[in-house]
Amino acid sequence: MARGVLIIEDEATLAKNMCIYLVRTGFDVVTAETAEQGFAELESFKPDIVLLDFRLPGMDGMEALARLRDRAPGIPVIMITGHGTVELAVEAMKAGAYDFLVKPVSLAKLRLLVERALGAERREQALSYYQKREAAAGNVDGMVGDSEPMRRLKARLAQLLEVEKGLRDADAPAVLIVGETGTGKEVAARALHFSGPRREQPFVEINCAAIPSQLLESELFGHEKGAFTDAKERKPGLVETASGGTLFLDEIGDLDLGLQAKLLKLLEEKTVRRLGALRDQKVDVRIVAATHRPLPELVAQGRFRADLYYRLRIVELSLPPLRDRGDDIILLARRFLGVQAARYGRGGLSLSPQAERRLLAHRWPGNVRELRNLMEQAVLLAPGPVLEAEDLHLGITGPEREAGPGVSVPAGGSLEDIERGLLHDALVKSGWNVTQAARSLGISRDTLRYRIEKHGLSARD
């Protein structure tokens, strides 16, 4: 579909030449001699871009630009002038113009600028789409799971978000997210950001374990030109990039002690200093950190600053391992199955009851990440529309597998029966010692108590 160009130019010959050239190169073009005529065409023609003369009869070009920006803020405007001064160009750009052309207009440059402006507009639209899509998928409501541990996590998030409604942006507390590898710590961080008051601002993430410490400092805090050998130009760090939004520091337990001191200063003073800079600058950024490492043990070993640990854990969110989430395993498996089936063009795939029982019986040492990768593999290798237990490639053979010390999962039966049997076996073997039974099952005592109540189990059974 041809893109529309509105030319507002009172020089008839120039307007005609630009119109003919742009039509020949594939654009739809409408012309107007005055600003008022241009505003009328703006409503009826609905152009994708406007070419606007600085000097028009009855209205100054800058005034016309301001009114255009008010009526159609998303449409790029290229100014045309016979007086190409730097001051005029700066004034136009500050007022919202995309660029400007100097008379006599080069038609080749005209086309180049029009195509460049329209390309920038498309990129902005695409960015807006992906930001909205990410926000929709990243909020608390988008977190999959209805198990007791997930309900507690969502309630904690909702409580935190409610408190933040009454805070200034700069007062948002740091958050520490802990949990095993693959439990979805980044998902929780995104949910916190995209459900909160900073949702329209940047969400910037960095994995502290993935970048050498000597490079990580520059990535986080930026540097001035000449700060070190390869610093050929000034570069803002990720802290500045995330200003107004959230900086997510994944694997914070791997952060170098020297950088921990700088991060503590950022948290306490809300300032950052680039490498090679002479003074600090204020920043407004919310810090969310995550780790699978036991930070209290690292503090005791002198590998993590105690003051930073206490500063980070003002709010601590603990993510449950997948093995503690019961039927969430099936909900997540179905979600991943649908996503991967759509990705690889294999719509209509489903899980058999036997496959779902196999998923529930697995221990999931890699947690949600392991499940997601497993479903992608299953979609790629599935021989038919229904995935059977053997299609999951979990490496389990025979009618039952060990679910923990002295506990087995029988083949057949419903998911409820399997879970009830697991719980009953563990409780009997431990003499109804909840702590020992929970340890043998690899779940918390709270989770075990909830499941005992859920299934109506008692020592009399």
mmCIF file of N, CA and C in Angstrom, residues 193-322:
data_model
loop_
_atom_site.group_PDB
_atom_site.id
_atom_site.type_symbol
_atom_site.label_atom_id
_atom_site.label_comp_id
_atom_site.label_asym_id
_atom_site.label_seq_id
_atom_site.Cartn_x
_atom_site.Cartn_y
_atom_site.Cartn_z
ATOM 1 N N HIS A 193 7.834 -5.042 37.465
ATOM 2 C CA HIS A 193 8.016 -3.800 36.701
ATOM 3 C C HIS A 193 6.768 -3.435 35.911
ATOM 4 N N PHE A 194 6.254 -4.383 35.129
ATOM 5 C CA PHE A 194 5.171 -4.078 34.194
ATOM 6 C C PHE A 194 3.799 -3.990 34.864
ATOM 7 N N SER A 195 3.719 -4.343 36.139
ATOM 8 C CA SER A 195 2.468 -4.151 36.871
ATOM 9 C C SER A 195 2.504 -2.900 37.736
ATOM 10 N N GLY A 196 3.662 -2.259 37.811
ATOM 11 C CA GLY A 196 3.835 -1.135 38.721
ATOM 12 C C GLY A 196 3.810 0.217 38.037
ATOM 13 N N PRO A 197 4.068 1.266 38.782
ATOM 14 C CA PRO A 197 4.007 2.635 38.253
ATOM 15 C C PRO A 197 5.103 2.956 37.243
ATOM 16 N N ARG A 198 6.132 2.113 37.142
ATOM 17 C CA ARG A 198 7.219 2.361 36.194
ATOM 18 C C ARG A 198 7.025 1.608 34.876
ATOM 19 N N ARG A 199 5.857 1.075 34.642
ATOM 20 C CA ARG A 199 5.640 0.175 33.496
ATOM 21 C C ARG A 199 5.940 0.822 32.144
ATOM 22 N N GLU A 200 5.786 2.157 32.047
ATOM 23 C CA GLU A 200 6.031 2.833 30.775
ATOM 24 C C GLU A 200 7.508 3.170 30.569
ATOM 25 N N GLN A 201 8.317 2.921 31.574
ATOM 26 C CA GLN A 201 9.744 3.244 31.513
ATOM 27 C C GLN A 201 10.563 1.985 31.225
ATOM 28 N N PRO A 202 11.880 2.135 30.978
ATOM 29 C CA PRO A 202 12.690 0.984 30.546
ATOM 30 C C PRO A 202 12.798 -0.113 31.604
ATOM 31 N N PHE A 203 12.836 -1.349 31.125
ATOM 32 C CA PHE A 203 13.217 -2.504 31.945
ATOM 33 C C PHE A 203 14.529 -3.007 31.360
ATOM 34 N N VAL A 204 15.608 -2.824 32.110
ATOM 35 C CA VAL A 204 16.948 -3.169 31.623
ATOM 36 C C VAL A 204 17.500 -4.295 32.484
ATOM 37 N N GLU A 205 17.996 -5.323 31.837
ATOM 38 C CA GLU A 205 18.511 -6.471 32.591
ATOM 39 C C GLU A 205 19.956 -6.772 32.214
ATOM 40 N N ILE A 206 20.685 -7.308 33.171
ATOM 41 C CA ILE A 206 22.055 -7.737 32.915
ATOM 42 C C ILE A 206 22.372 -8.914 33.818
ATOM 43 N N ASN A 207 23.092 -9.887 33.286
ATOM 44 C CA ASN A 207 23.500 -11.056 34.055
ATOM 45 C C ASN A 207 24.909 -10.815 34.580
ATOM 46 N N CYS A 208 25.028 -10.655 35.886
ATOM 47 C CA CYS A 208 26.312 -10.302 36.498
ATOM 48 C C CYS A 208 27.348 -11.411 36.345
ATOM 49 N N ALA A 209 26.902 -12.641 36.117
ATOM 50 C CA ALA A 209 27.832 -13.759 35.980
ATOM 51 C C ALA A 209 28.327 -13.924 34.551
ATOM 52 N N ALA A 210 27.685 -13.229 33.600
ATOM 53 C CA ALA A 210 28.000 -13.455 32.182
ATOM 54 C C ALA A 210 29.068 -12.516 31.650
ATOM 55 N N ILE A 211 29.437 -11.484 32.419
ATOM 56 C CA ILE A 211 30.378 -10.470 31.950
ATOM 57 C C ILE A 211 31.534 -10.367 32.930
ATOM 58 N N PRO A 212 32.781 -10.394 32.446
ATOM 59 C CA PRO A 212 33.934 -10.241 33.346
ATOM 60 C C PRO A 212 33.817 -8.950 34.147
ATOM 61 N N SER A 213 34.288 -8.992 35.400
ATOM 62 C CA SER A 213 34.093 -7.852 36.314
ATOM 63 C C SER A 213 34.726 -6.571 35.789
ATOM 64 N N GLN A 214 35.862 -6.680 35.058
ATOM 65 C CA GLN A 214 36.522 -5.474 34.562
ATOM 66 C C GLN A 214 35.701 -4.791 33.472
ATOM 67 N N LEU A 215 34.837 -5.552 32.785
ATOM 68 C CA LEU A 215 33.950 -4.972 31.778
ATOM 69 C C LEU A 215 32.597 -4.599 32.379
ATOM 70 N N LEU A 216 32.213 -5.317 33.418
ATOM 71 C CA LEU A 216 30.897 -5.106 34.009
ATOM 72 C C LEU A 216 30.763 -3.707 34.605
ATOM 73 N N GLU A 217 31.853 -3.185 35.183
ATOM 74 C CA GLU A 217 31.793 -1.849 35.772
ATOM 75 C C GLU A 217 31.440 -0.805 34.729
ATOM 76 N N SER A 218 32.081 -0.889 33.547
ATOM 77 C CA SER A 218 31.775 0.049 32.476
ATOM 78 C C SER A 218 30.357 -0.145 31.957
ATOM 79 N N GLU A 219 29.900 -1.402 31.870
ATOM 80 C CA GLU A 219 28.545 -1.676 31.395
ATOM 81 C C GLU A 219 27.504 -1.081 32.336
ATOM 82 N N LEU A 220 27.742 -1.212 33.626
ATOM 83 C CA LEU A 220 26.768 -0.739 34.604
ATOM 84 C C LEU A 220 26.805 0.776 34.782
ATOM 85 N N PHE A 221 28.007 1.331 34.932
ATOM 86 C CA PHE A 221 28.127 2.725 35.333
ATOM 87 C C PHE A 221 28.573 3.667 34.216
ATOM 88 N N GLY A 222 28.952 3.109 33.059
ATOM 89 C CA GLY A 222 29.346 3.940 31.934
ATOM 90 C C GLY A 222 30.761 4.479 32.076
ATOM 91 N N HIS A 223 31.221 5.226 31.056
ATOM 92 C CA HIS A 223 32.563 5.805 31.112
ATOM 93 C C HIS A 223 32.636 7.071 30.263
ATOM 94 N N GLU A 224 33.610 7.896 30.581
ATOM 95 C CA GLU A 224 33.894 9.098 29.806
ATOM 96 C C GLU A 224 34.925 8.773 28.725
ATOM 97 N N LYS A 225 34.975 9.598 27.716
ATOM 98 C CA LYS A 225 35.978 9.431 26.670
ATOM 99 C C LYS A 225 37.378 9.509 27.279
ATOM 100 N N GLY A 226 38.226 8.519 26.960
ATOM 101 C CA GLY A 226 39.587 8.500 27.474
ATOM 102 C C GLY A 226 39.735 7.904 28.849
ATOM 103 N N ALA A 227 38.645 7.364 29.419
ATOM 104 C CA ALA A 227 38.728 6.794 30.772
ATOM 105 C C ALA A 227 39.664 5.593 30.810
ATOM 106 N N PHE A 228 39.762 4.869 29.694
ATOM 107 C CA PHE A 228 40.710 3.764 29.565
ATOM 108 C C PHE A 228 41.074 3.643 28.090
ATOM 109 N N THR A 229 41.957 2.723 27.769
ATOM 110 C CA THR A 229 42.565 2.667 26.438
ATOM 111 C C THR A 229 41.549 2.655 25.303
ATOM 112 N N ASP A 230 40.533 1.823 25.404
ATOM 113 C CA ASP A 230 39.571 1.690 24.304
ATOM 114 C C ASP A 230 38.354 2.589 24.444
ATOM 115 N N ALA A 231 38.363 3.499 25.410
ATOM 116 C CA ALA A 231 37.211 4.396 25.602
ATOM 117 C C ALA A 231 37.326 5.574 24.643
ATOM 118 N N LYS A 232 36.934 5.342 23.384
ATOM 119 C CA LYS A 232 37.088 6.365 22.350
ATOM 120 C C LYS A 232 35.965 7.396 22.358
ATOM 121 N N GLU A 233 34.902 7.115 23.072
ATOM 122 C CA GLU A 233 33.811 8.081 23.187
ATOM 123 C C GLU A 233 33.073 7.869 24.497
ATOM 124 N N ARG A 234 32.310 8.867 24.900
ATOM 125 C CA ARG A 234 31.527 8.781 26.132
ATOM 126 C C ARG A 234 30.415 7.744 25.964
ATOM 127 N N LYS A 235 30.177 6.962 27.013
ATOM 128 C CA LYS A 235 29.133 5.941 26.951
ATOM 129 C C LYS A 235 28.363 5.896 28.276
ATOM 130 N N PRO A 236 27.057 6.131 28.248
ATOM 131 C CA PRO A 236 26.267 5.982 29.478
ATOM 132 C C PRO A 236 26.137 4.508 29.842
ATOM 133 N N GLY A 237 26.069 4.224 31.141
ATOM 134 C CA GLY A 237 25.929 2.839 31.588
ATOM 135 C C GLY A 237 24.478 2.402 31.646
ATOM 136 N N LEU A 238 24.266 1.161 31.995
ATOM 137 C CA LEU A 238 22.917 0.616 32.069
ATOM 138 C C LEU A 238 22.102 1.263 33.186
ATOM 139 N N VAL A 239 22.778 1.725 34.240
ATOM 140 C CA VAL A 239 22.053 2.424 35.312
ATOM 141 C C VAL A 239 21.370 3.663 34.746
ATOM 142 N N GLU A 240 22.096 4.444 33.949
ATOM 143 C CA GLU A 240 21.511 5.638 33.330
ATOM 144 C C GLU A 240 20.456 5.256 32.296
ATOM 145 N N THR A 241 20.724 4.201 31.535
ATOM 146 C CA THR A 241 19.774 3.756 30.513
ATOM 147 C C THR A 241 18.436 3.381 31.137
ATOM 148 N N ALA A 242 18.491 2.814 32.341
ATOM 149 C CA ALA A 242 17.266 2.379 33.026
ATOM 150 C C ALA A 242 16.610 3.492 33.821
ATOM 151 N N SER A 243 17.116 4.723 33.727
ATOM 152 C CA SER A 243 16.602 5.824 34.539
ATOM 153 C C SER A 243 15.096 5.983 34.365
ATOM 154 N N GLY A 244 14.393 6.063 35.479
ATOM 155 C CA GLY A 244 12.938 6.138 35.480
ATOM 156 C C GLY A 244 12.273 4.781 35.534
ATOM 157 N N GLY A 245 13.050 3.732 35.230
ATOM 158 C CA GLY A 245 12.499 2.381 35.175
ATOM 159 C C GLY A 245 13.160 1.440 36.160
ATOM 160 N N THR A 246 13.419 0.219 35.699
ATOM 161 C CA THR A 246 13.946 -0.845 36.561
ATOM 162 C C THR A 246 15.232 -1.405 35.987
ATOM 163 N N LEU A 247 16.223 -1.581 36.835
ATOM 164 C CA LEU A 247 17.447 -2.291 36.468
ATOM 165 C C LEU A 247 17.425 -3.641 37.168
ATOM 166 N N PHE A 248 17.411 -4.711 36.376
ATOM 167 C CA PHE A 248 17.352 -6.072 36.917
ATOM 168 C C PHE A 248 18.738 -6.687 36.875
ATOM 169 N N LEU A 249 19.300 -6.944 38.040
ATOM 170 C CA LEU A 249 20.636 -7.523 38.171
ATOM 171 C C LEU A 249 20.494 -9.004 38.477
ATOM 172 N N ASP A 250 20.608 -9.825 37.455
ATOM 173 C CA ASP A 250 20.494 -11.269 37.644
ATOM 174 C C ASP A 250 21.833 -11.828 38.126
ATOM 175 N N GLU A 251 21.768 -12.886 38.912
ATOM 176 C CA GLU A 251 22.967 -13.525 39.490
ATOM 177 C C GLU A 251 23.811 -12.510 40.261
ATOM 178 N N ILE A 252 23.170 -11.761 41.145
ATOM 179 C CA ILE A 252 23.854 -10.747 41.941
ATOM 180 C C ILE A 252 24.903 -11.376 42.853
ATOM 181 N N GLY A 253 24.761 -12.648 43.174
ATOM 182 C CA GLY A 253 25.728 -13.330 44.037
ATOM 183 C C GLY A 253 27.094 -13.463 43.412
ATOM 184 N N ASP A 254 27.196 -13.257 42.090
ATOM 185 C CA ASP A 254 28.478 -13.356 41.393
ATOM 186 C C ASP A 254 29.147 -12.000 41.213
ATOM 187 N N LEU A 255 28.557 -10.947 41.777
ATOM 188 C CA LEU A 255 29.097 -9.604 41.593
ATOM 189 C C LEU A 255 30.388 -9.425 42.391
ATOM 190 N N ASP A 256 31.385 -8.820 41.754
ATOM 191 C CA ASP A 256 32.678 -8.562 42.381
ATOM 192 C C ASP A 256 32.511 -7.645 43.599
ATOM 193 N N LEU A 257 33.325 -7.866 44.635
ATOM 194 C CA LEU A 257 33.219 -7.085 45.868
ATOM 195 C C LEU A 257 33.381 -5.586 45.622
ATOM 196 N N GLY A 258 34.279 -5.213 44.722
ATOM 197 C CA GLY A 258 34.465 -3.798 44.425
ATOM 198 C C GLY A 258 33.219 -3.168 43.825
ATOM 199 N N LEU A 259 32.565 -3.899 42.940
ATOM 200 C CA LEU A 259 31.330 -3.401 42.331
ATOM 201 C C LEU A 259 30.186 -3.408 43.333
ATOM 202 N N GLN A 260 30.250 -4.322 44.299
ATOM 203 C CA GLN A 260 29.222 -4.336 45.341
ATOM 204 C C GLN A 260 29.220 -3.024 46.105
ATOM 205 N N ALA A 261 30.394 -2.449 46.344
ATOM 206 C CA ALA A 261 30.481 -1.169 47.051
ATOM 207 C C ALA A 261 29.833 -0.060 46.228
ATOM 208 N N LYS A 262 30.066 -0.061 44.919
ATOM 209 C CA LYS A 262 29.465 0.957 44.054
ATOM 210 C C LYS A 262 27.952 0.791 43.978
ATOM 211 N N LEU A 263 27.504 -0.453 43.954
ATOM 212 C CA LEU A 263 26.065 -0.699 43.907
ATOM 213 C C LEU A 263 25.407 -0.231 45.204
ATOM 214 N N LEU A 264 26.080 -0.444 46.332
ATOM 215 C CA LEU A 264 25.546 0.008 47.615
ATOM 216 C C LEU A 264 25.401 1.533 47.632
ATOM 217 N N LYS A 265 26.387 2.237 47.076
ATOM 218 C CA LYS A 265 26.320 3.702 47.009
ATOM 219 C C LYS A 265 25.141 4.131 46.142
ATOM 220 N N LEU A 266 24.936 3.429 45.024
ATOM 221 C CA LEU A 266 23.798 3.739 44.154
ATOM 222 C C LEU A 266 22.481 3.580 44.900
ATOM 223 N N LEU A 267 22.366 2.501 45.664
ATOM 224 C CA LEU A 267 21.126 2.242 46.398
ATOM 225 C C LEU A 267 20.883 3.282 47.487
ATOM 226 N N GLU A 268 21.940 3.719 48.146
ATOM 227 C CA GLU A 268 21.785 4.622 49.286
ATOM 228 C C GLU A 268 21.702 6.090 48.885
ATOM 229 N N GLU A 269 22.450 6.482 47.836
ATOM 230 C CA GLU A 269 22.527 7.899 47.482
ATOM 231 C C GLU A 269 21.813 8.234 46.183
ATOM 232 N N LYS A 270 21.390 7.216 45.438
ATOM 233 C CA LYS A 270 20.723 7.431 44.149
ATOM 234 C C LYS A 270 21.593 8.253 43.208
ATOM 235 N N THR A 271 22.896 7.988 43.229
ATOM 236 C CA THR A 271 23.820 8.676 42.332
ATOM 237 C C THR A 271 24.705 7.655 41.635
ATOM 238 N N VAL A 272 25.254 8.073 40.489
ATOM 239 C CA VAL A 272 26.160 7.212 39.736
ATOM 240 C C VAL A 272 27.276 8.087 39.173
ATOM 241 N N ARG A 273 28.473 7.532 39.097
ATOM 242 C CA ARG A 273 29.595 8.251 38.507
ATOM 243 C C ARG A 273 30.226 7.377 37.431
ATOM 244 N N ARG A 274 30.252 7.895 36.222
ATOM 245 C CA ARG A 274 30.898 7.156 35.134
ATOM 246 C C ARG A 274 32.392 7.021 35.387
ATOM 247 N N LEU A 275 33.000 5.988 34.830
ATOM 248 C CA LEU A 275 34.449 5.847 34.903
ATOM 249 C C LEU A 275 35.099 7.055 34.231
ATOM 250 N N GLY A 276 36.038 7.684 34.921
ATOM 251 C CA GLY A 276 36.719 8.851 34.371
ATOM 252 C C GLY A 276 36.009 10.163 34.619
ATOM 253 N N ALA A 277 34.812 10.128 35.197
ATOM 254 C CA ALA A 277 34.070 11.370 35.464
ATOM 255 C C ALA A 277 34.548 11.998 36.762
ATOM 256 N N LEU A 278 34.321 13.302 36.905
ATOM 257 C CA LEU A 278 34.764 14.038 38.089
ATOM 258 C C LEU A 278 33.677 14.188 39.139
ATOM 259 N N ARG A 279 32.419 14.035 38.740
ATOM 260 C CA ARG A 279 31.330 14.230 39.697
ATOM 261 C C ARG A 279 30.204 13.227 39.475
ATOM 262 N N ASP A 280 29.432 13.049 40.536
ATOM 263 C CA ASP A 280 28.287 12.138 40.481
ATOM 264 C C ASP A 280 27.104 12.806 39.792
ATOM 265 N N GLN A 281 26.181 11.983 39.321
ATOM 266 C CA GLN A 281 24.930 12.511 38.797
ATOM 267 C C GLN A 281 23.768 11.711 39.374
ATOM 268 N N LYS A 282 22.668 12.400 39.621
ATOM 269 C CA LYS A 282 21.491 11.780 40.209
ATOM 270 C C LYS A 282 20.801 10.865 39.196
ATOM 271 N N VAL A 283 20.305 9.740 39.675
ATOM 272 C CA VAL A 283 19.523 8.835 38.836
ATOM 273 C C VAL A 283 18.304 8.358 39.625
ATOM 274 N N ASP A 284 17.246 8.073 38.907
ATOM 275 C CA ASP A 284 16.043 7.508 39.515
ATOM 276 C C ASP A 284 15.832 6.140 38.902
ATOM 277 N N VAL A 285 16.318 5.113 39.564
ATOM 278 C CA VAL A 285 16.209 3.760 39.031
ATOM 279 C C VAL A 285 15.860 2.802 40.159
ATOM 280 N N ARG A 286 14.985 1.889 39.859
ATOM 281 C CA ARG A 286 14.589 0.870 40.841
ATOM 282 C C ARG A 286 15.449 -0.379 40.628
ATOM 283 N N ILE A 287 16.082 -0.870 41.661
ATOM 284 C CA ILE A 287 16.962 -2.029 41.569
ATOM 285 C C ILE A 287 16.207 -3.287 42.002
ATOM 286 N N VAL A 288 16.199 -4.274 41.111
ATOM 287 C CA VAL A 288 15.695 -5.600 41.436
ATOM 288 C C VAL A 288 16.841 -6.580 41.174
ATOM 289 N N ALA A 289 17.202 -7.347 42.173
ATOM 290 C CA ALA A 289 18.316 -8.293 42.054
ATOM 291 C C ALA A 289 17.799 -9.715 42.249
ATOM 292 N N ALA A 290 18.515 -10.664 41.669
ATOM 293 C CA ALA A 290 18.109 -12.066 41.788
ATOM 294 C C ALA A 290 19.338 -12.950 41.915
ATOM 295 N N THR A 291 19.165 -14.065 42.590
ATOM 296 C CA THR A 291 20.263 -15.017 42.731
ATOM 297 C C THR A 291 19.730 -16.401 43.097
ATOM 298 N N HIS A 292 20.505 -17.414 42.687
ATOM 299 C CA HIS A 292 20.199 -18.774 43.149
ATOM 300 C C HIS A 292 21.178 -19.183 44.248
ATOM 301 N N ARG A 293 22.122 -18.298 44.542
ATOM 302 C CA ARG A 293 23.130 -18.605 45.553
ATOM 303 C C ARG A 293 22.618 -18.250 46.954
ATOM 304 N N PRO A 294 23.090 -18.956 47.992
ATOM 305 C CA PRO A 294 22.705 -18.620 49.373
ATOM 306 C C PRO A 294 23.497 -17.409 49.858
ATOM 307 N N LEU A 295 22.937 -16.231 49.744
ATOM 308 C CA LEU A 295 23.672 -15.015 50.086
ATOM 309 C C LEU A 295 24.119 -14.971 51.547
ATOM 310 N N PRO A 296 23.298 -15.450 52.525
ATOM 311 C CA PRO A 296 23.798 -15.440 53.903
ATOM 312 C C PRO A 296 25.098 -16.229 54.053
ATOM 313 N N GLU A 297 25.233 -17.343 53.350
ATOM 314 C CA GLU A 297 26.484 -18.116 53.415
ATOM 315 C C GLU A 297 27.630 -17.342 52.782
ATOM 316 N N LEU A 298 27.350 -16.645 51.658
ATOM 317 C CA LEU A 298 28.400 -15.844 51.021
ATOM 318 C C LEU A 298 28.817 -14.695 51.921
ATOM 319 N N VAL A 299 27.875 -14.119 52.648
ATOM 320 C CA VAL A 299 28.207 -13.055 53.608
ATOM 321 C C VAL A 299 29.122 -13.609 54.695
ATOM 322 N N ALA A 300 28.785 -14.785 55.230
ATOM 323 C CA ALA A 300 29.596 -15.401 56.282
ATOM 324 C C ALA A 300 31.002 -15.725 55.796
ATOM 325 N N GLN A 301 31.128 -16.031 54.495
ATOM 326 C CA GLN A 301 32.432 -16.367 53.914
ATOM 327 C C GLN A 301 33.213 -15.123 53.477
ATOM 328 N N GLY A 302 32.614 -13.948 53.623
ATOM 329 C CA GLY A 302 33.281 -12.719 53.222
ATOM 330 C C GLY A 302 33.255 -12.467 51.731
ATOM 331 N N ARG A 303 32.383 -13.164 51.006
ATOM 332 C CA ARG A 303 32.321 -13.027 49.546
ATOM 333 C C ARG A 303 31.182 -12.120 49.099
ATOM 334 N N PHE A 304 30.368 -11.692 50.040
ATOM 335 C CA PHE A 304 29.290 -10.757 49.711
ATOM 336 C C PHE A 304 29.125 -9.793 50.884
ATOM 337 N N ARG A 305 29.006 -8.511 50.573
ATOM 338 C CA ARG A 305 28.926 -7.493 51.616
ATOM 339 C C ARG A 305 27.625 -7.641 52.406
ATOM 340 N N ALA A 306 27.757 -7.654 53.743
ATOM 341 C CA ALA A 306 26.576 -7.772 54.597
ATOM 342 C C ALA A 306 25.670 -6.552 54.451
ATOM 343 N N ASP A 307 26.280 -5.346 54.349
ATOM 344 C CA ASP A 307 25.459 -4.134 54.245
ATOM 345 C C ASP A 307 24.668 -4.108 52.940
ATOM 346 N N LEU A 308 25.264 -4.603 51.867
ATOM 347 C CA LEU A 308 24.543 -4.666 50.591
ATOM 348 C C LEU A 308 23.418 -5.698 50.654
ATOM 349 N N TYR A 309 23.704 -6.838 51.290
ATOM 350 C CA TYR A 309 22.690 -7.886 51.420
ATOM 351 C C TYR A 309 21.462 -7.354 52.161
ATOM 352 N N TYR A 310 21.682 -6.678 53.284
ATOM 353 C CA TYR A 310 20.545 -6.155 54.059
ATOM 354 C C TYR A 310 19.831 -5.028 53.314
ATOM 355 N N ARG A 311 20.590 -4.277 52.500
ATOM 356 C CA ARG A 311 19.978 -3.191 51.724
ATOM 357 C C ARG A 311 19.113 -3.751 50.598
ATOM 358 N N LEU A 312 19.549 -4.861 50.020
ATOM 359 C CA LEU A 312 18.803 -5.461 48.911
ATOM 360 C C LEU A 312 17.541 -6.181 49.387
ATOM 361 N N ARG A 313 17.628 -6.814 50.547
ATOM 362 C CA ARG A 313 16.526 -7.677 50.975
ATOM 363 C C ARG A 313 15.482 -6.940 51.809
ATOM 364 N N ILE A 314 15.338 -5.628 51.571
ATOM 365 C CA ILE A 314 14.231 -4.902 52.202
ATOM 366 C C ILE A 314 12.923 -5.598 51.847
ATOM 367 N N VAL A 315 12.839 -6.001 50.583
ATOM 368 C CA VAL A 315 11.733 -6.859 50.136
ATOM 369 C C VAL A 315 12.357 -8.086 49.491
ATOM 370 N N GLU A 316 12.020 -9.261 50.017
ATOM 371 C CA GLU A 316 12.564 -10.503 49.449
ATOM 372 C C GLU A 316 11.413 -11.373 48.953
ATOM 373 N N LEU A 317 11.544 -11.816 47.711
ATOM 374 C CA LEU A 317 10.572 -12.724 47.116
ATOM 375 C C LEU A 317 11.243 -14.066 46.881
ATOM 376 N N SER A 318 10.645 -15.128 47.396
ATOM 377 C CA SER A 318 11.205 -16.473 47.243
ATOM 378 C C SER A 318 10.364 -17.248 46.239
ATOM 379 N N LEU A 319 10.996 -17.698 45.157
ATOM 380 C CA LEU A 319 10.277 -18.435 44.122
ATOM 381 C C LEU A 319 10.337 -19.930 44.407
ATOM 382 N N PRO A 320 9.186 -20.597 44.384
ATOM 383 C CA PRO A 320 9.176 -22.032 44.688
ATOM 384 C C PRO A 320 9.746 -22.852 43.539
ATOM 385 N N PRO A 321 10.420 -23.954 43.858
ATOM 386 C CA PRO A 321 10.857 -24.862 42.783
ATOM 387 C C PRO A 321 9.647 -25.514 42.136
ATOM 388 N N LEU A 322 9.801 -25.936 40.900
ATOM 389 C CA LEU A 322 8.676 -26.494 40.149
ATOM 390 C C LEU A 322 8.123 -27.743 40.820
#
